[in-house]
Coordinates of C-alpha atoms and ligand atoms in Angstrom, one line a residue:
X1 CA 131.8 97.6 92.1
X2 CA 132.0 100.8 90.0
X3 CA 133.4 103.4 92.0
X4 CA 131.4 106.3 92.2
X5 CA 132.9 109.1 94.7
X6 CA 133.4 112.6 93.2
X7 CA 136.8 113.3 92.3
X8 CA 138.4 116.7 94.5
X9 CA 141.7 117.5 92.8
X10 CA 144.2 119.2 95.3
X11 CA 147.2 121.4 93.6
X12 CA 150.8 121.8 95.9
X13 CA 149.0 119.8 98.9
X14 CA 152.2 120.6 100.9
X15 CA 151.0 121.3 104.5
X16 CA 147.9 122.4 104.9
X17 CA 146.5 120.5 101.9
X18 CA 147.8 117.3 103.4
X19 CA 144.6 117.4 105.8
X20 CA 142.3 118.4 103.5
X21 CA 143.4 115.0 101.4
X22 CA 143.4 112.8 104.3
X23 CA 139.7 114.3 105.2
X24 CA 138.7 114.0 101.6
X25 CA 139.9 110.2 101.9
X26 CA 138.0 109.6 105.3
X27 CA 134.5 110.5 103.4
X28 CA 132.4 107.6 101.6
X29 CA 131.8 110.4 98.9
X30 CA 134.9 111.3 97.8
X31 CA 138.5 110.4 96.2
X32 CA 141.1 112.9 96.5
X33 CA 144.3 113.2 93.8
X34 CA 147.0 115.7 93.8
X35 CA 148.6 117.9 91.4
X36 CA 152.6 118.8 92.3
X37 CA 155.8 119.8 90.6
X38 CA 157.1 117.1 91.8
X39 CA 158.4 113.4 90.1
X40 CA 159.6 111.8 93.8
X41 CA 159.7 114.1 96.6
X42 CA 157.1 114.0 99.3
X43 CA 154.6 111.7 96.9
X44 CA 155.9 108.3 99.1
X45 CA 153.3 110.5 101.9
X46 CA 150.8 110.2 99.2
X47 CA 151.7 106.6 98.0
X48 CA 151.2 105.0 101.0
X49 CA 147.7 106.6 101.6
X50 CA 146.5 105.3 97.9
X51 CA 146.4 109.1 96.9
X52 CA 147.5 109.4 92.9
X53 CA 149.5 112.1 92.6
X54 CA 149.5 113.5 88.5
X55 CA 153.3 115.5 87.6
X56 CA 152.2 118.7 86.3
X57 CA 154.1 122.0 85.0
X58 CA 150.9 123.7 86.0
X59 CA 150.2 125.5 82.9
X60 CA 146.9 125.0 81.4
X61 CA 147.5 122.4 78.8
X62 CA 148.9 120.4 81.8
X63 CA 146.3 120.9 84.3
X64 CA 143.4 120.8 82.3
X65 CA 144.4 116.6 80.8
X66 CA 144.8 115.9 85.0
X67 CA 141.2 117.4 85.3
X68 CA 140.0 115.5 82.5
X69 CA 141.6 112.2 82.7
X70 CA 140.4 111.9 86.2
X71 CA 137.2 113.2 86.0
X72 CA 137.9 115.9 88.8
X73 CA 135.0 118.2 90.0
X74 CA 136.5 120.7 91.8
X75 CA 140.0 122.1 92.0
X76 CA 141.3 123.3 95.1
X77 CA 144.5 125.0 95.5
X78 CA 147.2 125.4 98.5
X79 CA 150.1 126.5 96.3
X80 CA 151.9 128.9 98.5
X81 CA 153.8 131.6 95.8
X82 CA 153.9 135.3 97.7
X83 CA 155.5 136.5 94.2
X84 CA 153.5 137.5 90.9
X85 CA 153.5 133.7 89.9
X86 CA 150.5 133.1 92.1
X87 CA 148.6 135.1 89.3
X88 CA 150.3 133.2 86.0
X89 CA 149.6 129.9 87.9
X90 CA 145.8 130.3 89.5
X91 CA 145.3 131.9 86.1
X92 CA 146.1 128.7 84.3
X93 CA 144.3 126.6 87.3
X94 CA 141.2 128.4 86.1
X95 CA 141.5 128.5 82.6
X96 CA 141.7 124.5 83.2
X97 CA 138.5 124.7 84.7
X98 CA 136.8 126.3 82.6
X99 CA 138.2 124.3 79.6
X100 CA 137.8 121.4 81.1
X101 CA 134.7 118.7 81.2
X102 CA 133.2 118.5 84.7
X103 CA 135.8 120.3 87.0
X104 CA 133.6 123.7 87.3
X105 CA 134.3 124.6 91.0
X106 CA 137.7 126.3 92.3
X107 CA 138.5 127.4 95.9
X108 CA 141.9 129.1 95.5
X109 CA 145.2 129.3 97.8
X110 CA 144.0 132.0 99.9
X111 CA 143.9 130.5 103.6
X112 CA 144.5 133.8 105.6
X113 CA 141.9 136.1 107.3
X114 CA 138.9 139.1 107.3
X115 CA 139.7 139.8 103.6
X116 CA 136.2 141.2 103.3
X117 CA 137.7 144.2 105.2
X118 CA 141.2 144.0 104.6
X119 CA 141.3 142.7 100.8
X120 CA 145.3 144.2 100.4
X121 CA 146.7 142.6 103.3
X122 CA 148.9 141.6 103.8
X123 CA 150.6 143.4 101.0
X124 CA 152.3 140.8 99.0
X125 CA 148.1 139.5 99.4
X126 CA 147.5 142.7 97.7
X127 CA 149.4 141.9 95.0
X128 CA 149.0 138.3 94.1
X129 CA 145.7 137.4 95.2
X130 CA 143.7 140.3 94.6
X131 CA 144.7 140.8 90.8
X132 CA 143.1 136.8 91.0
X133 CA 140.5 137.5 93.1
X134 CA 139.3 140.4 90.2
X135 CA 139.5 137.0 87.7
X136 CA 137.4 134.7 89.4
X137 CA 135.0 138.4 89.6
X138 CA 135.2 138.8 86.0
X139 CA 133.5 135.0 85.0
X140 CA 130.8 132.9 85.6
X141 CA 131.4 129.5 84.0
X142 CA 133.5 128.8 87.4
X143 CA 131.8 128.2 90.7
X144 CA 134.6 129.8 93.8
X145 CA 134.9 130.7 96.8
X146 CA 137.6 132.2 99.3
X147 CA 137.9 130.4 102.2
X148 CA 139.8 132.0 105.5
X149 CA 140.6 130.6 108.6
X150 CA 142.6 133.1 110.6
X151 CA 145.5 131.3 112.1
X152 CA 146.3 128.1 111.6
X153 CA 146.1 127.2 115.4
X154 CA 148.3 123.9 114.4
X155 CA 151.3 126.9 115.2
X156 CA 150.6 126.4 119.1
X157 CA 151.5 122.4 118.8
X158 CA 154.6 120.8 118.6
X159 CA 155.5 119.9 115.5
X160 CA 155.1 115.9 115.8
X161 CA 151.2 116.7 116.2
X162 CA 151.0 119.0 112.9
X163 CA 151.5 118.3 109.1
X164 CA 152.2 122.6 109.3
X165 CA 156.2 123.5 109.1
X166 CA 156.8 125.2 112.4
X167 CA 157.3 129.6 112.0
X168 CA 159.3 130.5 115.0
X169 CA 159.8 133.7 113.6
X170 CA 156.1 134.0 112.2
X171 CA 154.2 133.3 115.0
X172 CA 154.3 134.5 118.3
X173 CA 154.1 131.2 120.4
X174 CA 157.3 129.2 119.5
X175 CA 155.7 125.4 121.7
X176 CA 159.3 123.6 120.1
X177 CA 161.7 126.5 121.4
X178 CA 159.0 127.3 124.4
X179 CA 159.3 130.9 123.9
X180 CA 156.5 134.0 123.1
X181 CA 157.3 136.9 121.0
X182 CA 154.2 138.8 121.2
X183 CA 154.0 141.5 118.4
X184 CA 151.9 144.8 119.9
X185 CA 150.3 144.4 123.0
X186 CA 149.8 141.2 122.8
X187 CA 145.7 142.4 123.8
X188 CA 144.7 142.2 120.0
X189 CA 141.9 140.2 119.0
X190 CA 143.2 137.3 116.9
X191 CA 141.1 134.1 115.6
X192 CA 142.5 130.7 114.5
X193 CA 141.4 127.1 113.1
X194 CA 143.4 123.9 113.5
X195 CA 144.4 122.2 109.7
X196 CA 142.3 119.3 110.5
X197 CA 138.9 121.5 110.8
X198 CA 140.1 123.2 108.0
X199 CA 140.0 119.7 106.3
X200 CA 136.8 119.0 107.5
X201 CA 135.1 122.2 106.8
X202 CA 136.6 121.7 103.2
X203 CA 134.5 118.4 103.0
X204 CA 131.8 119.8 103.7
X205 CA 131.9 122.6 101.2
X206 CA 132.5 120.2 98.6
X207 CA 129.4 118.7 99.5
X208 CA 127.4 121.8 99.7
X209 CA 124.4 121.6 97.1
X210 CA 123.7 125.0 95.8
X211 CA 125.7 128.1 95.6
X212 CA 129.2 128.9 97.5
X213 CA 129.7 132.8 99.0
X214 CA 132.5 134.5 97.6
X215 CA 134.1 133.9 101.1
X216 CA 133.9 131.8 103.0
X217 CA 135.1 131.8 106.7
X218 CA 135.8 129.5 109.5
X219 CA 136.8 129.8 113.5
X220 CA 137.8 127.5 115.8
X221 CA 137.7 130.6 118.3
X222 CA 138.8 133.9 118.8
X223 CA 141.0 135.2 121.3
X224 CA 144.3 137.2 122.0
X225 CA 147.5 136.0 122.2
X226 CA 147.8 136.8 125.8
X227 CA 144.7 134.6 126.5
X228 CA 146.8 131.8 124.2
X229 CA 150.1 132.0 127.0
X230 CA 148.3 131.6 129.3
X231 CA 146.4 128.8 128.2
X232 CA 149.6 126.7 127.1
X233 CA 151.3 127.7 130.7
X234 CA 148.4 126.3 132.3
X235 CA 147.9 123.3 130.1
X236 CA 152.2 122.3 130.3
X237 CA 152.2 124.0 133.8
X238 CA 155.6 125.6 132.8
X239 CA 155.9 129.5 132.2
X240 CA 156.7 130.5 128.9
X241 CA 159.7 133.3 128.2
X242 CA 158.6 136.5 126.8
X243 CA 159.8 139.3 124.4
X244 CA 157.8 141.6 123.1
X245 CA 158.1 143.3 119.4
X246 CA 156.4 146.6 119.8
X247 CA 154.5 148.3 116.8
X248 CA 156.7 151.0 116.6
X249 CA 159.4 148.7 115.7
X250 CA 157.4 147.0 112.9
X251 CA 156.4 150.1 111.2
X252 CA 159.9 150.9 110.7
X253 CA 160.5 148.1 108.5
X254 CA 157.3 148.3 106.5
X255 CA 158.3 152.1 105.9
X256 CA 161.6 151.4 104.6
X257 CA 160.5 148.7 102.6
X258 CA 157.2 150.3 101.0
X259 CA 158.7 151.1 97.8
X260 CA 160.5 147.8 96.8
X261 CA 159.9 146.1 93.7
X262 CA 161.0 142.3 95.3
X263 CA 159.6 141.3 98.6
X264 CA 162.5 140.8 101.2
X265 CA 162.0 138.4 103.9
X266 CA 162.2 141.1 106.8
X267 CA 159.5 142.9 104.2
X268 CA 157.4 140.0 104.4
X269 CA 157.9 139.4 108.1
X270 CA 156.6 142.8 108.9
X271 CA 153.8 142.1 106.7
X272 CA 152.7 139.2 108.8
X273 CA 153.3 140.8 112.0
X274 CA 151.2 144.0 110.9
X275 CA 148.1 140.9 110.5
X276 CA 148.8 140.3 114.2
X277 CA 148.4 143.6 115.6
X278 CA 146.1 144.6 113.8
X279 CA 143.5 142.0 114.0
X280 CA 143.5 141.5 110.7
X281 CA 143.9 137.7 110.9
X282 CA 140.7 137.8 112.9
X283 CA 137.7 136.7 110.6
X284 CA 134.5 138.9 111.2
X285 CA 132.4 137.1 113.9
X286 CA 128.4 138.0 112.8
X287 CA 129.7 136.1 108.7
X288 CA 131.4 133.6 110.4
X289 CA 128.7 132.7 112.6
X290 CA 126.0 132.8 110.2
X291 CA 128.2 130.2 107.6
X292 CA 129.1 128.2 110.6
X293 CA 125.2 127.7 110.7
X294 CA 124.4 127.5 106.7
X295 CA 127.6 125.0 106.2
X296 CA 129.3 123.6 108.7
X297 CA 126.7 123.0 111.7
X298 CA 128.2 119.2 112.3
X299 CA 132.1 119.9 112.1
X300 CA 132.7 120.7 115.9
X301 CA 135.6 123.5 115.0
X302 CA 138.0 123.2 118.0
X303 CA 139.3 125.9 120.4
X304 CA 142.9 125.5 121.4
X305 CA 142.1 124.2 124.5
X306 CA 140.6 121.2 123.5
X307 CA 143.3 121.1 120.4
X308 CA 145.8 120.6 122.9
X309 CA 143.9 118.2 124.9
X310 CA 143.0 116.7 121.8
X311 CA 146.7 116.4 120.5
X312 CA 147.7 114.3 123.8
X313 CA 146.1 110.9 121.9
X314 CA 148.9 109.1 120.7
X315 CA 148.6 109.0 116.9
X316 CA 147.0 112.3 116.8
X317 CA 148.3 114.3 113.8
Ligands
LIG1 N1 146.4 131.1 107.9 C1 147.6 130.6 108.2 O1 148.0 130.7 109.4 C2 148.4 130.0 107.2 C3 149.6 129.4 107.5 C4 150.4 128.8 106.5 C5 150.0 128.9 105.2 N2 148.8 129.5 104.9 C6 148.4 129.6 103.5 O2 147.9 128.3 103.1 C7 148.3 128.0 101.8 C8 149.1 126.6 101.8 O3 150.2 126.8 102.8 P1 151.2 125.5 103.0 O4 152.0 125.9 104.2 O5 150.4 124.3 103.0 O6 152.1 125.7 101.7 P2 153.4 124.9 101.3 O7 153.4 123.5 101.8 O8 154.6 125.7 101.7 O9 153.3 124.9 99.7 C9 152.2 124.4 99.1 C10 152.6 124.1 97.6 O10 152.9 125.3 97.0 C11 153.6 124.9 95.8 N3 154.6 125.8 95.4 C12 155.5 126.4 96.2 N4 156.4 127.2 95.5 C13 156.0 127.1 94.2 C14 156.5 127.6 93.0 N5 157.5 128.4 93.0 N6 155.8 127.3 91.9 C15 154.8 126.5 91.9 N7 154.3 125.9 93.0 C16 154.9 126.2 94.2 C17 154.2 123.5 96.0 O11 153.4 122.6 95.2 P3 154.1 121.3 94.5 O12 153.6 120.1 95.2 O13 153.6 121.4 93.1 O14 155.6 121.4 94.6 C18 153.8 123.2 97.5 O15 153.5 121.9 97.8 C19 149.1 129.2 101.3 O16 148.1 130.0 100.6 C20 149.5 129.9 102.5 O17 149.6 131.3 102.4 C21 148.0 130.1 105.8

């Protein structure tokens, strides 16, 4: 029986992309291959899912025989680079596409939150993804879009139930250590997604007839990380132990780090935390709303309640 599912090339399917492979698989009308660095490591994951995986340098030459030899119609990338070789690398992800024969729609590694409001943050976002972003503007032979999630709400699981590599000193709610470090007030409006949606909802993009938006945004729900406590304390009826980071303390190591040339980690760390307090990880409500309707009326995007209720079935992942 000739095989006739669209091919959906995923680049550096680490984490997050590991769901959106495993979704991709799931559906009758697609076949999912990945792009990596790498010769051996992590491709047994891959293997044993009948997933090809295709060794690539990721320059164009490279890139553009994967898209061709397997037919690929759209690229989608989760390669996570907060340093200036995001640019050199989406730039030859595109340049692929555009060479290439069929593969004419691109949704880059972006992932992150309201960057219709907040398009340089966080900084090293600025930076990297921006500079790309003004690419993709600039051309037409490419179909694209941007797609944000807020929070990946996999952070609030323990790490047997999630493909994502635990933060502890990212996010506030540490469920392996049971502690909370809530940056500000802990009051600010936040908004997350767990990986799996985010696979789903990529599924259905990539069946979307017609025109993408630029960006495109998703929600599970939107809430504070005070509301998220005390959701887990109720849920594991166990209090959690709490520090607080205040914003004052933040500031100061943005300020003494806004003139560097390489991003330090405690650089980068502020960066993330200033997304917390100040909502910018929070995807605007009316858009997301309105492409929950156009898109992705049948995906069922979870709250964390029921993704911890959810992640109680045994072989949930
Ligand atoms: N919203 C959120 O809460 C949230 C949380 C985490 C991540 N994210 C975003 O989601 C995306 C994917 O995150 P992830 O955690 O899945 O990423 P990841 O697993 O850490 O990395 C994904 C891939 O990036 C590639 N990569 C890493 N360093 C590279 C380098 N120096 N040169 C070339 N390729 C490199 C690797 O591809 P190879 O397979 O080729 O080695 C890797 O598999 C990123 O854009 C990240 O910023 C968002």
């Amino acid at each position: 029986m000739p095989d006739d599912r669209q091919v959906i090339a995923v680049a550096g399917a680490g984490h997050l992309g590991r769901y959106v492979c495993e979704e991709l698989l799931a559906s009758p009308d697609f076949r999912p291959v990945v792009l990596t660095r790498s010769t051996t490591t992590n491709t047994t994951w891959f293997a044993s899912r009948n997933i090809p995986t295709y060794q690539t340098d990721y320059t164009p030459a490279s890139i553009l025989s994967i898209l061709d030899d397997t037919s690929a119609t759209t690229l989608i990338s989760f390669i996570n680079l907060a340093s200036t070789a995001y640019i050199t690398i989406h730039a030859a992800l595109l340049q692929a596409c555009q060479q290439s024969h069929h593969c004419k729609r691109l949704i880059p590694s972006e992932w992150i939150g309201n960057i219709d409001a907040y398009p340089l943050k966080p900084a090293f976002y600025g930076t990297t993804r921006e500079p790309f972003r003004q690419m993709l503007r600039s051309q037409n032979s490419v179909m694209w879009t941007l797609v944000h999630p807020g929070w990946l709400a996999d952070y609030f699981l323990p790490s047997e139930k999630t493909y994502m590599k635990p933060i502890p000193h990212e996010f506030p709610v540490d469920p392996n250590g049971w502690r909370v470090c809530v940056r500000g007030s802990g009051e600010e409006e936040q908004s997350w997604t767990c990986g799996r949606d985010v696979g789903r909802a990529v599924v259905v993009l990539c069946r979307a007839e017609g025109e993408w938006e630029p960006v495109t945004y998703i929600a599970g729900e939107w809430s504070t990380f005070n509301a998220a406590v005390k959701v887990m304390e109720k849920f594991y009826d166990r209090p959690l132990p709490r520090t607080e980071k205040p914003w004052s303390e933040i500031q100061k190591v943005l300020e003494a780090h806004a003139g560097d040339e390489e991003l330090a980690e405690e650089a980068e760390l502020a960066q993330v935390d200033e997304m917390m307090v100040m909502s910018y990880m929070a995807v605007p409500k009316e858009k997301t709303l309105r492409q929950r309707e156009k898109f992705f009326a049948g995906v069922g995007f979870r709250g964390l309640q029921r993704l911890l209720q959810d992640a109680q079935g045994a072989d949930f992942v």
